[in-house]
mmCIF file of C-alpha atoms in Angstrom:
data_model
loop_
_atom_site.group_PDB
_atom_site.id
_atom_site.type_symbol
_atom_site.label_atom_id
_atom_site.label_comp_id
_atom_site.label_asym_id
_atom_site.label_seq_id
_atom_site.Cartn_x
_atom_site.Cartn_y
_atom_site.Cartn_z
ATOM 1 C CA MET A 1 -27.282 23.682 -2.506
ATOM 2 C CA ALA A 2 -26.782 27.055 -3.361
ATOM 3 C CA GLY A 3 -26.564 27.509 -0.229
ATOM 4 C CA ASP A 4 -23.488 25.205 0.510
ATOM 5 C CA ALA A 5 -21.926 26.055 -2.919
ATOM 6 C CA GLY A 6 -21.789 29.685 -1.243
ATOM 7 C CA ARG A 7 -19.798 28.763 2.239
ATOM 8 C CA LEU A 8 -16.983 26.590 -0.242
ATOM 9 C CA PRO A 9 -14.468 29.353 -1.099
ATOM 10 C CA PRO A 10 -13.740 29.762 -4.476
ATOM 11 C CA TRP A 11 -12.465 27.565 -6.380
ATOM 12 C CA ASP A 12 -9.480 28.700 -7.436
ATOM 13 C CA ARG A 13 -8.174 29.195 -4.140
ATOM 14 C CA VAL A 14 -9.342 25.414 -2.904
ATOM 15 C CA TYR A 15 -7.048 24.295 -6.545
ATOM 16 C CA ALA A 16 -3.564 25.873 -4.701
ATOM 17 C CA PHE A 17 -3.768 23.930 -1.858
ATOM 18 C CA PHE A 18 -4.415 20.647 -3.978
ATOM 19 C CA ARG A 19 -1.194 21.915 -6.675
ATOM 20 C CA ARG A 20 1.028 22.699 -3.791
ATOM 21 C CA TRP A 21 -0.050 19.292 -1.964
ATOM 22 C CA ARG A 22 0.747 17.331 -4.626
ATOM 23 C CA ASP A 23 3.982 19.209 -6.097
ATOM 24 C CA HIS A 24 5.481 18.712 -2.996
ATOM 25 C CA GLY A 25 4.932 15.139 -2.422
ATOM 26 C CA LEU A 26 2.965 15.435 1.098
ATOM 27 C CA ILE A 27 -0.467 13.820 -0.543
ATOM 28 C CA LYS A 28 1.358 10.910 -0.747
ATOM 29 C CA GLU A 29 3.078 11.200 2.702
ATOM 30 C CA PHE A 30 -0.622 11.377 4.154
ATOM 31 C CA HIS A 31 -1.824 8.726 2.275
ATOM 32 C CA ASP A 32 1.374 6.952 3.169
ATOM 33 C CA ARG A 33 1.410 7.864 7.749
ATOM 34 C CA LEU A 34 -1.759 6.469 6.924
ATOM 35 C CA ARG A 35 -1.321 2.797 5.403
ATOM 36 C CA GLY A 36 1.583 2.577 8.220
ATOM 37 C CA GLN A 37 -1.471 3.558 11.326
ATOM 38 C CA VAL A 38 -4.109 0.579 9.100
ATOM 39 C CA ARG A 39 -1.684 -2.055 8.982
ATOM 40 C CA GLU A 40 0.024 -1.646 12.802
ATOM 41 C CA ARG A 41 -4.216 -2.047 14.142
ATOM 42 C CA LEU A 42 -4.560 -5.047 12.291
ATOM 43 C CA GLY A 43 -1.665 -6.834 13.461
ATOM 44 C CA ARG A 44 0.753 -6.611 10.546
ATOM 45 C CA ASP A 45 4.018 -4.470 10.350
ATOM 46 C CA THR A 46 4.340 -1.424 8.853
ATOM 47 C CA GLU A 47 6.127 -1.939 5.905
ATOM 48 C CA PRO A 48 4.890 -4.893 3.408
ATOM 49 C CA THR A 49 6.285 -8.384 2.333
ATOM 50 C CA ALA A 50 4.219 -9.223 -0.667
ATOM 51 C CA GLY A 51 2.064 -7.421 -2.891
ATOM 52 C CA VAL A 52 0.461 -7.560 -6.110
ATOM 53 C CA ILE A 53 0.449 -5.155 -9.647
ATOM 54 C CA ASP A 54 -2.482 -4.804 -12.055
ATOM 55 C CA SER A 55 -3.090 -1.964 -14.610
ATOM 56 C CA GLN A 56 -6.422 -0.223 -15.599
ATOM 57 C CA SER A 57 -7.502 1.449 -18.153
ATOM 58 C CA VAL A 58 -10.427 4.072 -18.028
ATOM 59 C CA LYS A 59 -12.152 6.230 -20.887
ATOM 60 C CA ALA A 60 -10.930 9.704 -20.473
ATOM 61 C CA ASP A 61 -12.596 12.990 -20.413
ATOM 62 C CA ALA A 62 -12.436 15.689 -22.925
ATOM 63 C CA VAL A 63 -9.648 17.602 -21.145
ATOM 64 C CA VAL A 64 -7.341 14.588 -21.366
ATOM 65 C CA GLY A 65 -4.734 16.260 -23.865
ATOM 66 C CA SER A 66 -3.659 13.464 -26.327
ATOM 67 C CA ASP A 67 -0.119 13.207 -25.404
ATOM 68 C CA SER A 68 -1.080 11.709 -22.369
ATOM 69 C CA ARG A 69 -4.028 9.258 -23.472
ATOM 70 C CA GLY A 70 -3.825 6.014 -26.657
ATOM 71 C CA PHE A 71 -5.924 3.705 -26.878
ATOM 72 C CA ASP A 72 -6.722 0.939 -24.850
ATOM 73 C CA GLY A 73 -6.650 -2.402 -28.137
ATOM 74 C CA GLY A 74 -7.798 -5.173 -25.511
ATOM 75 C CA LYS A 75 -9.521 -2.920 -23.309
ATOM 76 C CA LEU A 76 -11.245 -1.136 -26.458
ATOM 77 C CA ILE A 77 -10.418 1.979 -24.531
ATOM 78 C CA ASN A 78 -9.555 5.378 -25.127
ATOM 79 C CA GLY A 79 -7.697 6.963 -22.678
ATOM 80 C CA ARG A 80 -4.989 6.403 -19.657
ATOM 81 C CA LYS A 81 -4.270 3.267 -17.207
ATOM 82 C CA ARG A 82 -3.548 3.083 -13.373
ATOM 83 C CA HIS A 83 -0.894 1.199 -12.834
ATOM 84 C CA VAL A 84 -1.357 0.401 -9.025
ATOM 85 C CA VAL A 85 0.779 -2.019 -6.339
ATOM 86 C CA VAL A 86 -0.516 -3.068 -3.418
ATOM 87 C CA ASP A 87 -0.389 -5.049 -0.734
ATOM 88 C CA THR A 88 -2.049 -7.923 0.518
ATOM 89 C CA LEU A 89 -4.081 -5.733 2.512
ATOM 90 C CA GLY A 90 -5.209 -4.240 -1.059
ATOM 91 C CA LEU A 91 -4.056 -0.935 0.606
ATOM 92 C CA LEU A 92 -2.465 1.152 -2.052
ATOM 93 C CA LEU A 93 1.924 1.003 -2.278
ATOM 94 C CA ALA A 94 2.868 2.875 -5.482
ATOM 95 C CA VAL A 95 0.897 4.020 -8.968
ATOM 96 C CA ILE A 96 1.950 5.861 -11.926
ATOM 97 C CA VAL A 97 -0.772 6.618 -14.262
ATOM 98 C CA THR A 98 0.113 6.585 -18.128
ATOM 99 C CA ALA A 99 -1.658 6.453 -21.852
ATOM 100 C CA ALA A 100 -3.359 3.751 -22.204
ATOM 101 C CA ASP A 101 -1.481 2.266 -24.590
ATOM 102 C CA THR A 102 1.505 1.653 -22.652
ATOM 103 C CA GLY A 103 2.266 -2.285 -22.266
ATOM 104 C CA ASP A 104 2.294 -2.954 -19.507
ATOM 105 C CA ARG A 105 5.530 -4.491 -19.218
ATOM 106 C CA ALA A 106 7.197 -1.162 -19.629
ATOM 107 C CA ALA A 107 5.345 0.549 -17.274
ATOM 108 C CA ALA A 108 5.906 -2.258 -14.839
ATOM 109 C CA GLN A 109 9.356 -1.953 -14.420
ATOM 110 C CA VAL A 110 8.927 1.532 -13.919
ATOM 111 C CA LEU A 111 6.260 1.008 -11.332
ATOM 112 C CA LEU A 112 8.492 -2.004 -9.611
ATOM 113 C CA ARG A 113 12.023 0.458 -9.454
ATOM 114 C CA GLN A 114 10.041 3.035 -6.973
ATOM 115 C CA VAL A 115 8.546 0.158 -5.102
ATOM 116 C CA ALA A 116 11.408 -1.804 -3.989
ATOM 117 C CA ASP A 117 13.625 1.321 -3.305
ATOM 118 C CA THR A 118 10.625 2.585 -1.067
ATOM 119 C CA HIS A 119 9.990 -0.994 0.363
ATOM 120 C CA HIS A 120 12.567 -2.256 1.442
ATOM 121 C CA LEU A 121 11.268 -5.142 2.678
ATOM 122 C CA LEU A 122 9.555 -6.406 -0.091
ATOM 123 C CA ALA A 123 10.479 -9.456 -1.494
ATOM 124 C CA LEU A 124 7.415 -11.165 -3.356
ATOM 125 C CA VAL A 125 4.882 -9.529 -5.658
ATOM 126 C CA TRP A 126 2.318 -11.854 -7.980
ATOM 127 C CA ALA A 127 1.366 -10.240 -11.721
ATOM 128 C CA ASP A 128 -1.040 -11.537 -14.244
ATOM 129 C CA GLY A 129 0.392 -12.964 -17.576
ATOM 130 C CA GLY A 130 1.062 -9.835 -18.883
ATOM 131 C CA CYS A 131 4.016 -9.924 -16.750
ATOM 132 C CA THR A 132 5.527 -12.753 -18.070
ATOM 133 C CA GLY A 133 9.358 -12.728 -19.691
ATOM 134 C CA SER A 134 12.489 -10.254 -19.170
ATOM 135 C CA LEU A 135 10.153 -8.245 -16.517
ATOM 136 C CA VAL A 136 11.140 -11.467 -14.304
ATOM 137 C CA GLU A 137 14.133 -11.785 -14.255
ATOM 138 C CA TYR A 138 14.935 -8.367 -14.163
ATOM 139 C CA CYS A 139 12.835 -7.803 -11.007
ATOM 140 C CA LEU A 140 14.985 -10.758 -9.288
ATOM 141 C CA ALA A 141 18.722 -9.270 -10.897
ATOM 142 C CA ALA A 142 18.451 -5.424 -10.434
ATOM 143 C CA LEU A 143 15.592 -5.510 -8.112
ATOM 144 C CA VAL A 144 15.737 -8.583 -6.008
ATOM 145 C CA LEU A 145 11.960 -9.240 -6.165
ATOM 146 C CA VAL A 146 10.303 -11.358 -6.496
ATOM 147 C CA LEU A 147 7.597 -11.091 -9.270
ATOM 148 C CA ALA A 148 4.960 -14.299 -9.315
ATOM 149 C CA ILE A 149 2.761 -15.059 -12.518
ATOM 150 C CA VAL A 150 -0.500 -15.382 -11.217
ATOM 151 C CA LYS A 151 -2.094 -17.070 -14.859
ATOM 152 C CA ARG A 152 -5.948 -18.667 -15.810
ATOM 153 C CA SER A 153 -5.953 -22.255 -16.544
ATOM 154 C CA ASP A 154 -6.527 -21.743 -19.707
ATOM 155 C CA ASP A 155 -9.507 -24.934 -19.228
ATOM 156 C CA GLN A 156 -11.735 -22.231 -17.131
ATOM 157 C CA LYS A 157 -14.349 -20.385 -18.668
ATOM 158 C CA GLY A 158 -16.469 -17.637 -17.594
ATOM 159 C CA PHE A 159 -15.453 -15.415 -14.904
ATOM 160 C CA VAL A 160 -12.416 -17.206 -12.377
ATOM 161 C CA VAL A 161 -11.831 -15.923 -9.237
ATOM 162 C CA LEU A 162 -7.695 -16.082 -9.117
ATOM 163 C CA PRO A 163 -5.634 -16.021 -6.257
ATOM 164 C CA LYS A 164 -3.860 -12.823 -4.727
ATOM 165 C CA ARG A 165 -5.654 -10.940 -8.385
ATOM 166 C CA TRP A 166 -8.678 -10.370 -6.514
ATOM 167 C CA ILE A 167 -7.258 -8.406 -3.759
ATOM 168 C CA VAL A 168 -6.420 -5.965 -6.602
ATOM 169 C CA GLU A 169 -9.217 -6.709 -8.676
ATOM 170 C CA ARG A 170 -11.172 -5.495 -5.151
ATOM 171 C CA PHE A 171 -8.920 -2.096 -5.015
ATOM 172 C CA PHE A 172 -9.471 -0.799 -8.542
ATOM 173 C CA ALA A 173 -13.658 -1.356 -8.284
ATOM 174 C CA HIS A 174 -13.467 1.191 -4.632
ATOM 175 C CA LEU A 175 -11.614 3.450 -7.371
ATOM 176 C CA MET A 176 -14.752 3.145 -9.979
ATOM 177 C CA ARG A 177 -17.238 3.315 -7.263
ATOM 178 C CA THR A 178 -14.957 7.021 -5.773
ATOM 179 C CA ARG A 179 -17.380 9.531 -8.798
ATOM 180 C CA ARG A 180 -13.829 11.094 -9.337
ATOM 181 C CA LEU A 181 -12.430 8.007 -10.756
ATOM 182 C CA ALA A 182 -15.093 6.964 -12.602
ATOM 183 C CA ARG A 183 -13.120 8.696 -15.817
ATOM 184 C CA ASP A 184 -10.215 10.290 -16.523
ATOM 185 C CA TYR A 185 -10.556 14.228 -16.017
ATOM 186 C CA GLU A 186 -7.128 15.352 -14.971
ATOM 187 C CA ARG A 187 -4.757 17.163 -17.625
ATOM 188 C CA ARG A 188 -1.793 16.090 -15.602
ATOM 189 C CA THR A 189 -1.076 12.477 -14.503
ATOM 190 C CA THR A 190 -0.161 13.357 -11.822
ATOM 191 C CA SER A 191 -3.179 14.969 -10.270
ATOM 192 C CA ALA A 192 -4.272 12.164 -11.662
ATOM 193 C CA GLU A 193 -1.799 9.575 -9.124
ATOM 194 C CA ALA A 194 -2.992 12.448 -5.846
ATOM 195 C CA MET A 195 -6.929 11.891 -7.066
ATOM 196 C CA ILE A 196 -6.451 7.782 -6.545
ATOM 197 C CA TYR A 197 -4.055 8.684 -3.632
ATOM 198 C CA TRP A 198 -6.649 10.582 -2.420
ATOM 199 C CA SER A 199 -9.545 7.894 -2.954
ATOM 200 C CA MET A 200 -7.148 5.554 -0.560
ATOM 201 C CA THR A 201 -7.043 8.355 2.310
ATOM 202 C CA LEU A 202 -10.793 8.827 2.298
ATOM 203 C CA LEU A 203 -10.721 5.332 2.111
ATOM 204 C CA MET A 204 -7.904 4.719 5.425
ATOM 205 C CA THR A 205 -9.395 7.541 7.673
ATOM 206 C CA ARG A 206 -12.698 5.702 7.607
ATOM 207 C CA ARG A 207 -11.522 2.139 9.025
ATOM 208 C CA LEU A 208 -9.148 3.980 11.234
ATOM 209 C CA ALA A 209 -12.764 6.185 12.924
ATOM 210 C CA ARG A 210 -14.313 2.556 13.377
ATOM 211 C CA PRO A 211 -14.329 2.244 17.331
ATOM 212 C CA ARG A 212 -11.299 -0.961 17.713
ATOM 213 C CA PRO A 213 -13.747 -4.631 18.892
ATOM 214 C CA PRO A 214 -13.740 -4.943 22.578
ATOM 215 C CA GLN A 215 -10.511 -7.379 23.879
ATOM 216 C CA GLU A 216 -11.606 -10.726 25.267
#
């Protein structure tokens, strides 16, 4: 291990590249180009027409300041919240990271505006019950976007796989398998967002590296 560490560049040089790519939007650009390639390889158009929105609260490390952390009373987590929109393949379309006490509807309005401005073919997004109310009307009137609420039945007990919602839950499960993302270790929310894009970039490069199945 010591020999491997000796061959790595100094940490400040590595961080300088990361900071430069983050601030110039290159990490997201790399990610978005790969997403289009993955979609094409699977026989889809590069631009999605439907997606799923959800959020995940995670504990924050001690380096995370009080200005960007909060307490999620529902999940009993002190940290940050990741708000994401994924396509129907579970590929990331957009993410914003906020304090964990940020309301889902408030963050979803900002996030959906970003997604609608970037993905012009997007017409339908599935969401959970936390996005009901005025947000549905806002999406239709301001974004020309249908926000469909997937609710859990009142008589259902225990773990239940909900239609479409499992797609984004699988996405969150992937993030938690990335050791850097099992907890939020970033001082800046922009760095936390960049790490999520990096995680999905690694996932997509592995998928693209797989040999294509033989054509019959």
